[in-house]
Amino acid sequence: MKYLRAGIAQINTTVGDLDYNTKKIIEFIRRAKKLKINLVTFPELAITGYPPKDLLLKTKFIKDNEKRLFDIVGETEGIIAVVGFAHEAGDVFNAAAVIHDRKIIGIQHKIHLPNYGVFDEKRYFQAGIETFIFKTDVVDFGVSICEDIWVTGFPTEDQSRAGAELVVNISASPYHMGKPDFRKNMCITRTSDNVINLLFNNLVGGQDDLVFDGKSFIIGCEGQLLAEGKLFKEDLIFSDIDLEDVKRSRLRDPRSRSLLHKPENSNVITVISKGRTKLSKEKIRERLDITKNPFLVKKKVIEENPFEEVYAALVLGVADYVRKNGFKKVVIGLSGGIDSSLTATIAVDALGADNVLGISMPSHISSSHSIEDARELAKNLKIKLEKIPIYEIYKSYIETLSPAFKKTKQDVTEENIQARIRGNILMAVSNKFGYLLLTTGNKSELSMGYATLYGDMAGGFAVLSDVPKTLVYELSRYRNSISPVIPERSLTKEPSAELRPNQKDTDSLPDYNILDGILHLYVELDKSIEEIVALGYDERTARNVINKVDGNEYKRQQAAPGIRITPKAFGSGRRIPITNKYRG
């Protein structure tokens, strides 16, 4: 038997903080050594953080990240480490350094560069054209980087045919709903098709609008899950892999026998390492419990709440955005409505109650129950709540503007003045105390432009900007199932901006169930008006929604960045021109 103890260091890096990231990598290498791990991997661009964007256009940044790589090399006595970094070799490459026993034995360049959705890698990197098999004293393995494993054929199949017992894939694969399971199932297919063991290392942490979920895994050559990392948390996982299973599996199945033969004209280069891996004197794998009959073992059924994953992504997104940008506390306007209630709850879960300040800003239109609901929420969350009424300020505005507005009727202008007064107050508090202002608008409102520029859109980070209104309610119910902090009335009352008497959201918007259905088809799936109507939606309603989505692009491009939880979030994931006459 030939066993390898293979490990994955699932770490949370910070873009541009080369010293911090390097110290983190070294810390996990030392931890891996204590666990007798033979081979340990780190995420894509682990030294620079991901995505570094235009930092990659700075030659000094590239050189500085390469210097840090050599700090790491000195820590690898007796172990193999695969570390992501930016490599300058005539051009700039997204690369993985393969280090064995204090020597870089090879550098694998990323071959398939994604240039869709939130990815823009062809702007910065040149694509690699060849791949390697690294032959060491403990394992023969290939390395690939993120997108390379998503593509069938080269390089994974070629590495397998060239004799690799294991493929290491280092990734920075951002989260959206359903992505972790989809990613894992894809990799199970890839390992089964190529009859090869796989270490898939995914980054964890928040970076601006992106959240990386981690959830790294080790998969055996027949598609069996051997180990799995935590969701949205740092982790160090490992598994003792029987490398002889690869050859046994290929011999057993005639369909896989062709994988035993290296193809002609292969782009696979063999690298032989002279390094020595420190082997444990202990048995690398514990004995099986022979009293358990493998034919009778029941599959564990774990019931998961589908909203738990999304909620955790939002919490991590807030925590990392605040921490990595040097803030300690946040301020939130509390209206008593569901959006501000959920935003405040996420903030408390991310930062702690002492680091969240709520501000209630009632007007002459605010209902008594809204004021009470804001107060109850603050009490349940144990956060400080300041009350700053805005009516006198509003009156002063109206009186000041009355000469300019004479002979006009009151309309949405006066409503938006209230929102802008509130935005001004919140920004003043943010400015005075150095708190980050969290905006509370959801994706449904932002899609329709149902928000006030420099009013409720004012702020530094938009927690719910990619969360449709219907999902806001489900996330709130999920969080209340853990502990009921959001007032029940906030969940059940009809949503209202409360900028005019008896106002309801449905005065301006379709029912949210209808609206979110149309938005999903138009924004996420790029369906046309004809296709949406053919699916059963009212044409007048659908056309009105589409016109408002298109007509409010100028607002969205001035909005605060928010957390991406869908495949197509506004911002880097959906790039529509502001000046645009096309409708449909």
Coordinates of C-alpha atoms in Angstrom, one line a residue:
M1 CA 0.0 0.0 0.0
K2 CA 1.1 3.5 -0.8
Y3 CA -0.5 6.2 1.3
L4 CA -0.3 10.0 1.1
R5 CA -1.5 12.3 3.8
A6 CA -2.8 15.2 1.7
G7 CA -4.0 18.5 3.2
I8 CA -5.8 21.6 2.2
A9 CA -5.2 25.0 3.9
Q10 CA -8.5 26.8 3.4
I11 CA -7.5 30.4 4.3
N12 CA -8.9 33.9 4.3
T13 CA -6.6 36.3 2.6
T14 CA -6.7 40.1 2.1
V15 CA -6.0 41.6 -1.3
G16 CA -2.7 43.5 -1.2
D17 CA -1.7 42.6 2.3
L18 CA 1.3 40.5 1.2
D19 CA 2.8 40.3 4.7
Y20 CA -0.4 39.1 6.3
N21 CA -1.1 36.6 3.6
T22 CA 2.5 35.2 3.8
K23 CA 2.4 34.9 7.6
K24 CA -0.9 33.1 7.2
I25 CA 0.5 30.6 4.7
I26 CA 3.6 30.0 6.9
E27 CA 1.3 29.5 9.9
F28 CA -0.7 26.8 8.1
I29 CA 2.5 25.1 6.7
R30 CA 3.7 24.7 10.3
R31 CA 0.3 23.4 11.4
A32 CA 0.4 20.9 8.5
K33 CA 3.8 19.6 9.6
K34 CA 2.5 19.0 13.1
L35 CA -0.3 16.9 11.6
K36 CA 2.2 14.9 9.6
I37 CA 0.8 16.1 6.3
N38 CA 3.0 15.3 3.3
L39 CA 1.5 17.7 0.8
V40 CA -0.4 20.9 1.7
T41 CA -2.2 23.3 -0.7
F42 CA -3.2 26.9 -0.6
P43 CA -5.8 28.9 -2.7
E44 CA -5.4 30.6 -6.0
L45 CA -3.3 33.8 -5.7
A46 CA -2.9 33.2 -2.0
I47 CA 0.0 35.6 -1.7
T48 CA -1.7 38.5 -3.4
G49 CA -5.2 37.8 -2.4
Y50 CA -8.0 37.4 -4.9
P51 CA -8.9 39.3 -7.1
P52 CA -6.1 41.8 -7.1
K53 CA -7.5 43.6 -10.2
D54 CA -5.4 46.5 -11.4
L55 CA -2.8 46.0 -8.7
L56 CA -1.4 43.5 -11.2
L57 CA -0.6 46.4 -13.5
K58 CA 2.0 47.6 -10.9
T59 CA 5.4 46.0 -11.6
K60 CA 6.5 46.5 -8.0
F61 CA 3.4 44.7 -6.7
I62 CA 4.4 41.6 -8.9
K63 CA 8.0 41.8 -7.6
D64 CA 6.9 42.1 -4.0
N65 CA 4.6 39.1 -4.2
E66 CA 7.4 37.0 -5.7
K67 CA 9.7 38.1 -2.8
R68 CA 7.2 36.7 -0.3
L69 CA 7.2 33.4 -2.1
F70 CA 10.8 32.9 -1.1
D71 CA 10.0 33.6 2.5
I72 CA 7.6 30.7 2.2
V73 CA 10.1 28.4 0.5
G74 CA 12.3 28.4 3.6
E75 CA 9.5 26.9 5.7
T76 CA 8.9 23.8 3.6
E77 CA 11.6 21.4 4.9
G78 CA 10.2 17.9 4.6
I79 CA 6.9 18.9 3.1
I80 CA 5.4 19.7 -0.4
A81 CA 3.4 22.9 -0.6
V82 CA 1.4 24.3 -3.6
V83 CA 1.0 28.1 -3.3
G84 CA -0.8 30.5 -5.6
F85 CA 1.0 33.7 -6.7
A86 CA 1.4 36.1 -9.6
H87 CA 4.4 35.1 -11.7
E88 CA 6.3 37.4 -14.0
A89 CA 7.9 35.5 -16.8
G90 CA 8.0 37.8 -19.8
D91 CA 4.3 38.3 -19.2
V92 CA 2.2 38.0 -16.0
F93 CA 0.7 34.6 -15.2
N94 CA -1.8 33.4 -12.6
A95 CA 0.5 30.7 -11.2
A96 CA 1.0 27.9 -8.6
A97 CA 4.5 27.4 -7.2
V98 CA 5.2 23.8 -6.3
I99 CA 7.7 23.7 -3.5
H100 CA 9.3 20.6 -2.1
D101 CA 11.8 20.5 0.8
R102 CA 12.8 24.2 0.5
K103 CA 13.1 24.2 -3.3
I104 CA 10.7 25.4 -6.0
I105 CA 10.5 22.4 -8.3
G106 CA 8.1 23.9 -10.8
I107 CA 5.6 26.6 -11.6
Q108 CA 2.3 25.8 -13.1
H109 CA 0.5 28.6 -15.1
K110 CA -3.2 28.8 -15.3
I111 CA -4.3 27.6 -18.7
H112 CA -8.0 28.5 -19.0
L113 CA -8.5 32.2 -18.1
P114 CA -12.2 33.0 -17.3
N115 CA -13.5 36.3 -18.8
Y116 CA -17.2 36.3 -18.0
G117 CA -19.4 37.4 -15.1
V118 CA -17.2 38.8 -12.3
F119 CA -14.0 37.4 -13.9
D120 CA -11.7 39.6 -16.0
E121 CA -8.5 37.6 -16.1
K122 CA -7.6 38.1 -19.7
R123 CA -7.1 41.8 -18.8
Y124 CA -4.3 40.9 -16.5
F125 CA -2.8 37.4 -17.3
Q126 CA -1.4 35.5 -20.2
A127 CA -2.6 31.9 -20.5
G128 CA -0.3 29.0 -19.8
I129 CA 0.1 26.4 -22.6
E130 CA 1.7 23.4 -20.9
T131 CA 1.3 21.3 -17.7
F132 CA 3.5 19.1 -15.6
I133 CA 3.7 15.9 -13.6
F134 CA 5.7 16.4 -10.5
K135 CA 7.3 13.1 -9.5
T136 CA 8.3 13.1 -5.8
D137 CA 9.2 10.5 -3.2
V138 CA 5.6 10.3 -2.0
V139 CA 3.3 11.0 -4.9
D140 CA 3.2 11.8 -8.6
F141 CA 0.8 14.7 -9.1
G142 CA -0.4 17.4 -11.4
V143 CA -1.5 21.0 -10.6
S144 CA -4.3 23.1 -12.1
I145 CA -5.8 26.4 -11.2
C146 CA -9.5 27.0 -10.7
E147 CA -11.1 27.2 -14.2
D148 CA -8.7 24.5 -15.5
I149 CA -10.8 21.9 -13.6
W150 CA -14.1 23.2 -15.0
V151 CA -13.0 22.5 -18.5
T152 CA -13.1 18.9 -19.8
G153 CA -9.9 17.4 -21.4
F154 CA -6.7 19.4 -21.0
P155 CA -5.1 19.7 -18.5
T156 CA -6.8 17.2 -16.2
E157 CA -7.2 14.3 -18.6
D158 CA -3.6 14.8 -19.9
Q159 CA -2.2 14.8 -16.4
S160 CA -4.1 11.6 -15.6
R161 CA -2.9 9.9 -18.8
A162 CA 0.7 11.0 -18.0
G163 CA 0.6 9.0 -14.7
A164 CA -0.6 11.5 -12.1
E165 CA -2.0 9.8 -9.0
L166 CA -3.4 13.0 -7.8
V167 CA -4.5 16.4 -9.2
V168 CA -4.2 19.5 -7.0
N169 CA -6.6 22.3 -8.0
I170 CA -6.1 25.7 -6.2
S171 CA -9.1 28.0 -6.6
A172 CA -10.8 31.3 -5.8
S173 CA -14.3 30.3 -6.7
P174 CA -16.8 32.9 -5.5
Y175 CA -20.1 32.0 -3.9
H176 CA -23.6 32.3 -5.2
M177 CA -26.7 30.4 -4.2
G178 CA -26.3 26.7 -5.0
K179 CA -22.6 27.0 -6.1
P180 CA -21.0 24.8 -3.4
D181 CA -23.0 21.7 -4.3
F182 CA -22.8 22.4 -8.1
R183 CA -19.0 22.8 -7.8
K184 CA -18.6 19.6 -5.8
N185 CA -20.7 17.5 -8.1
M186 CA -18.7 18.8 -11.1
C187 CA -15.5 17.8 -9.5
I188 CA -16.9 14.3 -8.6
T189 CA -17.6 13.9 -12.3
R190 CA -14.2 15.1 -13.3
T191 CA -12.4 12.7 -10.9
S192 CA -14.6 9.7 -11.9
D193 CA -14.1 10.3 -15.6
N194 CA -10.3 10.5 -15.2
V195 CA -10.0 8.0 -12.3
I196 CA -7.8 10.3 -10.3
N197 CA -7.7 11.7 -6.8
L198 CA -8.4 15.4 -6.4
L199 CA -7.6 18.1 -3.9
F200 CA -9.8 21.1 -4.5
N201 CA -8.7 24.1 -2.4
N202 CA -11.1 27.0 -2.4
L203 CA -10.5 30.4 -0.9
V204 CA -12.7 31.6 2.0
G205 CA -13.6 35.2 2.9
G206 CA -15.2 38.4 1.7
Q207 CA -13.6 40.7 -0.8
D208 CA -15.6 43.8 -1.8
D209 CA -18.7 42.4 -3.5
L210 CA -17.5 38.8 -3.6
V211 CA -17.7 36.2 -0.9
F212 CA -15.7 33.0 -1.2
D213 CA -17.3 30.1 0.6
G214 CA -14.4 27.7 1.1
K215 CA -16.0 24.3 1.3
S216 CA -12.8 22.7 -0.1
F217 CA -12.7 19.0 -0.5
I218 CA -10.7 15.9 -1.2
I219 CA -12.3 13.4 -3.6
G220 CA -11.0 9.8 -4.2
C221 CA -10.4 8.4 -7.7
E222 CA -13.9 6.8 -7.8
G223 CA -15.7 10.0 -6.9
Q224 CA -15.9 9.3 -3.1
L225 CA -15.8 12.3 -0.8
L226 CA -12.8 11.8 1.6
A227 CA -12.8 15.1 3.4
E228 CA -14.6 18.5 3.2
G229 CA -13.8 21.9 4.6
K230 CA -16.1 24.2 6.6
L231 CA -18.5 26.6 4.9
F232 CA -17.4 30.3 5.2
K233 CA -14.7 29.6 7.7
E234 CA -11.0 28.9 7.6
D235 CA -10.0 25.3 7.9
L236 CA -7.2 22.8 7.6
I237 CA -8.4 19.4 6.3
F238 CA -6.6 16.3 5.3
S239 CA -7.1 12.7 4.3
D240 CA -4.9 9.6 4.0
I241 CA -5.2 8.6 0.4
D242 CA -4.3 5.1 -0.9
L243 CA -2.6 6.0 -4.1
E244 CA -2.7 2.5 -5.5
D245 CA -6.4 2.8 -5.8
V246 CA -5.9 4.8 -9.0
K247 CA -4.2 1.9 -10.8
R248 CA -6.5 -0.7 -9.4
S249 CA -9.5 1.2 -10.5
R250 CA -8.2 1.7 -14.0
L251 CA -7.3 -2.0 -14.4
R252 CA -10.7 -3.0 -13.1
D253 CA -12.7 -1.0 -15.6
P254 CA -11.8 -1.5 -19.3
R255 CA -13.2 1.9 -20.1
S256 CA -10.5 3.5 -18.0
R257 CA -7.6 1.4 -19.3
S258 CA -6.7 4.0 -22.0
L259 CA -5.8 6.3 -19.1
L260 CA -2.9 4.1 -18.4
H261 CA -1.2 5.2 -21.6
K262 CA 0.4 8.6 -22.1
P263 CA -1.0 10.2 -25.3
E264 CA 1.3 11.2 -28.1
N265 CA 2.2 14.9 -28.6
S266 CA 1.3 15.5 -25.0
N267 CA 1.9 19.0 -23.5
V268 CA 2.7 17.3 -20.1
I269 CA 6.3 17.8 -18.9
T270 CA 7.7 15.5 -16.2
V271 CA 9.6 17.1 -13.3
I272 CA 11.5 14.9 -11.0
S273 CA 12.1 16.2 -7.5
K274 CA 15.1 15.3 -5.5
G275 CA 13.5 16.6 -2.3
R276 CA 12.8 14.4 0.7
T277 CA 9.4 14.4 2.4
K278 CA 9.4 13.7 6.1
L279 CA 7.5 10.6 6.8
S280 CA 5.8 9.8 10.0
K281 CA 6.9 6.7 11.9
E282 CA 3.3 6.2 13.0
K283 CA 0.9 4.4 10.7
I284 CA -0.4 7.0 8.4
R285 CA -3.9 5.5 8.4
E286 CA -5.9 4.1 11.3
R287 CA -7.2 0.6 11.0
L288 CA -10.7 0.1 9.8
D289 CA -13.4 -0.9 12.3
I290 CA -13.8 -4.4 11.0
T291 CA -17.0 -4.9 13.0
K292 CA -18.9 -2.6 10.7
N293 CA -20.4 -4.2 7.7
P294 CA -19.8 -1.8 4.7
F295 CA -22.9 -3.2 2.9
L296 CA -25.1 -2.2 5.8
V297 CA -23.9 1.2 6.6
K298 CA -26.7 3.7 6.2
K299 CA -26.2 6.9 4.4
K300 CA -26.4 9.9 6.7
V301 CA -29.2 12.3 5.8
I302 CA -28.6 15.8 6.9
E303 CA -31.5 18.2 6.6
E304 CA -30.2 21.6 5.6
N305 CA -32.1 24.9 5.6
P306 CA -31.6 26.4 2.1
F307 CA -31.4 29.9 3.6
E308 CA -28.7 29.1 6.2
E309 CA -26.0 29.2 3.5
V310 CA -27.1 32.5 2.1
Y311 CA -27.4 34.1 5.5
A312 CA -23.9 32.9 6.4
A313 CA -22.6 34.4 3.2
L314 CA -24.1 37.8 4.1
V315 CA -22.6 37.6 7.6
L316 CA -19.1 36.8 6.4
G317 CA -19.4 39.5 3.6
V318 CA -20.2 42.2 6.2
A319 CA -17.6 41.0 8.7
D320 CA -14.8 41.0 6.2
Y321 CA -15.7 44.2 4.4
V322 CA -15.7 46.1 7.7
R323 CA -12.6 44.4 9.1
K324 CA -10.5 44.5 6.0
N325 CA -11.3 48.1 5.3
G326 CA -10.3 49.3 8.8
F327 CA -13.7 50.0 10.3
K328 CA -14.7 48.8 13.7
K329 CA -18.4 49.9 13.9
V330 CA -21.4 50.4 11.7
V331 CA -24.4 52.7 11.8
I332 CA -27.8 51.7 10.3
G333 CA -31.0 53.7 9.9
L334 CA -33.8 51.6 11.6
S335 CA -37.3 52.2 10.2
G336 CA -39.1 49.3 11.8
G337 CA -39.4 47.7 8.4
I338 CA -38.1 44.3 7.3
D339 CA -35.1 45.4 5.3
S340 CA -33.5 47.5 8.0
S341 CA -34.4 44.8 10.6
L342 CA -32.6 42.1 8.6
T343 CA -29.6 44.3 7.9
A344 CA -29.1 45.2 11.5
T345 CA -29.5 41.5 12.5
I346 CA -26.8 40.5 10.0
A347 CA -24.5 43.3 11.2
V348 CA -24.9 42.1 14.9
D349 CA -24.1 38.5 13.9
A350 CA -21.1 39.7 11.9
L351 CA -19.7 42.3 14.3
G352 CA -21.3 42.0 17.7
A353 CA -24.0 44.2 19.3
D354 CA -21.4 46.7 20.7
N355 CA -20.3 47.6 17.2
V356 CA -23.7 48.4 15.7
L357 CA -25.5 51.7 16.2
G358 CA -29.1 52.1 15.2
I359 CA -30.7 55.4 14.4
S360 CA -34.5 55.9 14.3
M361 CA -35.6 59.0 12.3
P362 CA -39.3 59.3 12.5
S363 CA -41.2 62.0 10.6
H364 CA -44.8 63.3 10.8
I365 CA -45.8 60.4 8.5
S366 CA -44.1 57.6 10.5
S367 CA -46.6 55.2 12.1
S368 CA -46.4 54.5 15.8
H369 CA -45.9 50.8 15.2
S370 CA -42.8 51.5 13.0
I371 CA -41.2 53.4 15.8
E372 CA -42.2 50.7 18.3
D373 CA -40.8 48.0 16.0
A374 CA -37.5 49.7 15.6
R375 CA -37.3 50.0 19.4
E376 CA -38.2 46.4 19.9
L377 CA -35.6 45.2 17.3
A378 CA -32.8 47.3 19.0
K379 CA -33.8 45.8 22.4
N380 CA -33.8 42.2 21.1
L381 CA -30.4 42.8 19.4
K382 CA -29.0 44.6 22.4
I383 CA -27.8 47.5 20.3
K384 CA -27.8 51.2 21.1
L385 CA -30.6 53.1 19.5
E386 CA -30.6 56.9 18.9
K387 CA -33.8 58.7 18.0
I388 CA -33.5 61.8 15.8
P389 CA -36.9 63.2 14.6
I390 CA -36.7 64.9 11.2
Y391 CA -40.0 66.8 11.0
E392 CA -38.6 70.2 12.0
I393 CA -35.7 69.8 9.5
Y394 CA -38.2 68.8 6.9
K395 CA -40.4 71.9 7.6
S396 CA -37.3 74.1 7.3
Y397 CA -36.5 72.5 3.9
I398 CA -40.0 73.1 2.6
E399 CA -40.1 76.7 3.8
T400 CA -36.7 77.4 2.2
L401 CA -37.7 75.8 -1.1
S402 CA -41.2 77.3 -1.2
P403 CA -40.3 80.4 -3.3
A404 CA -38.6 78.2 -5.9
F405 CA -41.5 75.7 -5.8
K406 CA -44.4 78.2 -5.9
K407 CA -47.3 77.2 -8.1
T408 CA -46.3 73.5 -8.0
K409 CA -48.0 70.6 -6.3
Q410 CA -46.4 68.4 -3.8
D411 CA -45.1 65.1 -5.4
V412 CA -42.3 62.6 -5.1
T413 CA -39.9 65.6 -4.6
E414 CA -41.1 66.2 -1.1
E415 CA -41.1 62.5 -0.3
N416 CA -37.4 62.3 -1.4
I417 CA -36.5 65.3 0.7
Q418 CA -37.4 63.1 3.8
A419 CA -35.2 60.3 2.5
R420 CA -32.3 62.7 1.9
I421 CA -32.6 64.3 5.3
R422 CA -32.3 60.8 6.8
G423 CA -29.3 60.0 4.5
N424 CA -27.7 63.3 5.6
I425 CA -28.1 62.5 9.3
L426 CA -26.7 59.0 8.9
M427 CA -23.7 60.3 6.9
A428 CA -23.1 62.9 9.5
V429 CA -22.9 60.3 12.3
S430 CA -20.7 58.1 10.0
N431 CA -18.4 61.1 9.4
K432 CA -18.3 62.2 13.0
F433 CA -17.5 58.9 14.6
G434 CA -15.8 57.0 11.7
Y435 CA -18.6 54.3 11.5
L436 CA -19.4 52.6 8.2
L437 CA -23.0 53.4 7.1
L438 CA -24.8 50.2 5.9
T439 CA -27.6 50.8 3.4
T440 CA -30.7 48.7 3.7
G441 CA -32.2 48.5 0.2
N442 CA -32.9 45.1 -1.4
K443 CA -32.4 43.9 -5.0
S444 CA -36.1 44.3 -6.0
E445 CA -36.1 48.0 -5.0
L446 CA -32.7 48.6 -6.6
S447 CA -33.9 46.9 -9.8
M448 CA -36.9 49.2 -10.1
G449 CA -35.2 52.4 -8.9
Y450 CA -37.5 52.4 -5.9
A451 CA -34.8 54.2 -3.9
T452 CA -33.6 57.7 -3.4
L453 CA -30.2 58.8 -4.7
Y454 CA -28.3 60.5 -1.8
G455 CA -31.1 59.4 0.5
D456 CA -31.7 55.8 1.5
M457 CA -29.0 54.9 -1.1
A458 CA -26.4 56.9 0.8
G459 CA -23.8 54.7 2.5
G460 CA -20.7 52.7 2.2
F461 CA -21.9 49.1 1.9
A462 CA -25.2 47.6 0.7
V463 CA -25.8 44.4 2.6
L464 CA -29.0 43.4 0.8
S465 CA -28.4 44.8 -2.7
D466 CA -28.4 41.3 -4.3
V467 CA -31.2 39.9 -2.1
P468 CA -34.7 40.0 -3.7
K469 CA -37.5 41.1 -1.4
T470 CA -39.1 37.7 -1.2
L471 CA -35.8 36.3 -0.1
V472 CA -35.4 39.0 2.5
Y473 CA -38.6 37.6 4.2
E474 CA -37.3 34.0 4.1
L475 CA -33.9 35.0 5.5
S476 CA -35.6 36.9 8.3
R477 CA -37.8 33.9 9.1
Y478 CA -34.7 31.6 9.1
R479 CA -32.9 33.9 11.5
N480 CA -35.9 34.1 13.8
S481 CA -36.0 30.3 13.9
I482 CA -32.7 30.5 15.7
S483 CA -33.8 33.3 18.1
P484 CA -36.7 35.6 17.5
V485 CA -35.0 39.0 17.3
I486 CA -37.0 40.5 14.4
P487 CA -40.4 41.7 15.5
E488 CA -43.2 39.7 14.1
R489 CA -45.0 42.8 13.0
S490 CA -42.1 43.7 10.7
L491 CA -42.6 40.4 9.0
T492 CA -46.3 40.6 8.6
K493 CA -47.1 44.2 7.9
E494 CA -47.5 45.5 4.4
P495 CA -44.2 47.1 3.3
S496 CA -44.1 50.9 3.0
A497 CA -41.5 53.6 2.6
E498 CA -43.7 55.9 4.8
L499 CA -42.9 59.0 2.8
R500 CA -46.6 60.0 2.4
P501 CA -49.8 59.1 4.3
N502 CA -51.1 55.5 3.8
Q503 CA -48.3 54.7 1.3
K504 CA -47.7 51.1 0.4
D505 CA -45.0 49.6 -1.8
T506 CA -47.7 48.1 -4.1
D507 CA -48.7 51.7 -5.0
S508 CA -45.6 51.8 -7.1
L509 CA -44.6 48.2 -7.6
P510 CA -46.2 44.9 -8.5
D511 CA -46.7 42.3 -5.8
Y512 CA -43.2 41.2 -4.8
N513 CA -43.9 37.6 -5.8
I514 CA -44.7 38.7 -9.3
L515 CA -42.0 41.3 -9.4
D516 CA -39.2 39.0 -8.3
G517 CA -40.3 36.4 -10.8
I518 CA -40.0 38.9 -13.7
L519 CA -36.7 40.2 -12.3
H520 CA -35.2 36.7 -12.2
L521 CA -36.1 36.1 -15.8
Y522 CA -35.0 39.5 -17.1
V523 CA -31.9 40.2 -14.9
E524 CA -30.6 36.8 -14.1
L525 CA -31.6 34.9 -17.3
D526 CA -31.6 37.7 -19.8
K527 CA -35.1 36.7 -21.1
S528 CA -36.8 39.0 -23.6
I529 CA -40.2 40.6 -23.0
E530 CA -41.8 38.1 -25.4
E531 CA -40.3 35.2 -23.6
I532 CA -41.4 36.5 -20.2
V533 CA -45.0 37.0 -21.4
A534 CA -45.0 33.5 -23.0
L535 CA -44.2 32.1 -19.5
G536 CA -47.5 33.5 -18.2
Y537 CA -46.7 37.0 -17.0
D538 CA -49.0 40.0 -17.8
E539 CA -47.5 41.9 -20.7
R540 CA -48.3 45.3 -19.3
T541 CA -46.7 44.5 -15.9
A542 CA -43.7 42.8 -17.5
R543 CA -43.1 45.8 -19.8
N544 CA -43.4 48.3 -17.0
V545 CA -40.9 46.3 -14.9
I546 CA -38.4 46.1 -17.8
N547 CA -38.7 49.8 -18.6
K548 CA -38.0 50.7 -14.9
V549 CA -35.1 48.3 -14.7
D550 CA -33.5 49.7 -17.8
G551 CA -34.3 53.3 -16.9
N552 CA -32.7 53.2 -13.5
E553 CA -29.3 51.9 -14.5
Y554 CA -27.9 55.4 -13.6
K555 CA -29.0 55.0 -10.0
R556 CA -27.4 51.5 -9.6
Q557 CA -24.1 52.7 -10.9
Q558 CA -24.0 55.2 -8.1
A559 CA -25.0 52.7 -5.4
A560 CA -22.7 51.4 -2.7
P561 CA -21.1 48.0 -3.4
G562 CA -23.0 45.0 -2.0
I563 CA -22.6 41.3 -1.4
R564 CA -23.1 39.0 -4.4
I565 CA -25.3 36.0 -3.6
T566 CA -26.8 35.4 -7.1
P567 CA -25.1 34.5 -10.4
K568 CA -25.8 38.0 -11.7
A569 CA -25.5 40.7 -9.2
F570 CA -25.6 44.4 -10.2
G571 CA -22.1 45.8 -10.7
S572 CA -19.3 43.7 -12.0
G573 CA -21.6 40.8 -12.8
R574 CA -24.0 42.8 -15.0
R575 CA -22.6 45.6 -17.2
I576 CA -25.3 47.5 -18.9
P577 CA -24.7 51.0 -20.4
I578 CA -26.4 53.9 -18.7
T579 CA -27.1 55.6 -22.1
N580 CA -29.1 52.8 -23.7
K581 CA -32.2 53.0 -25.9
Y582 CA -32.8 49.3 -26.3
R583 CA -35.8 47.9 -24.6
G584 CA -36.8 44.2 -24.7

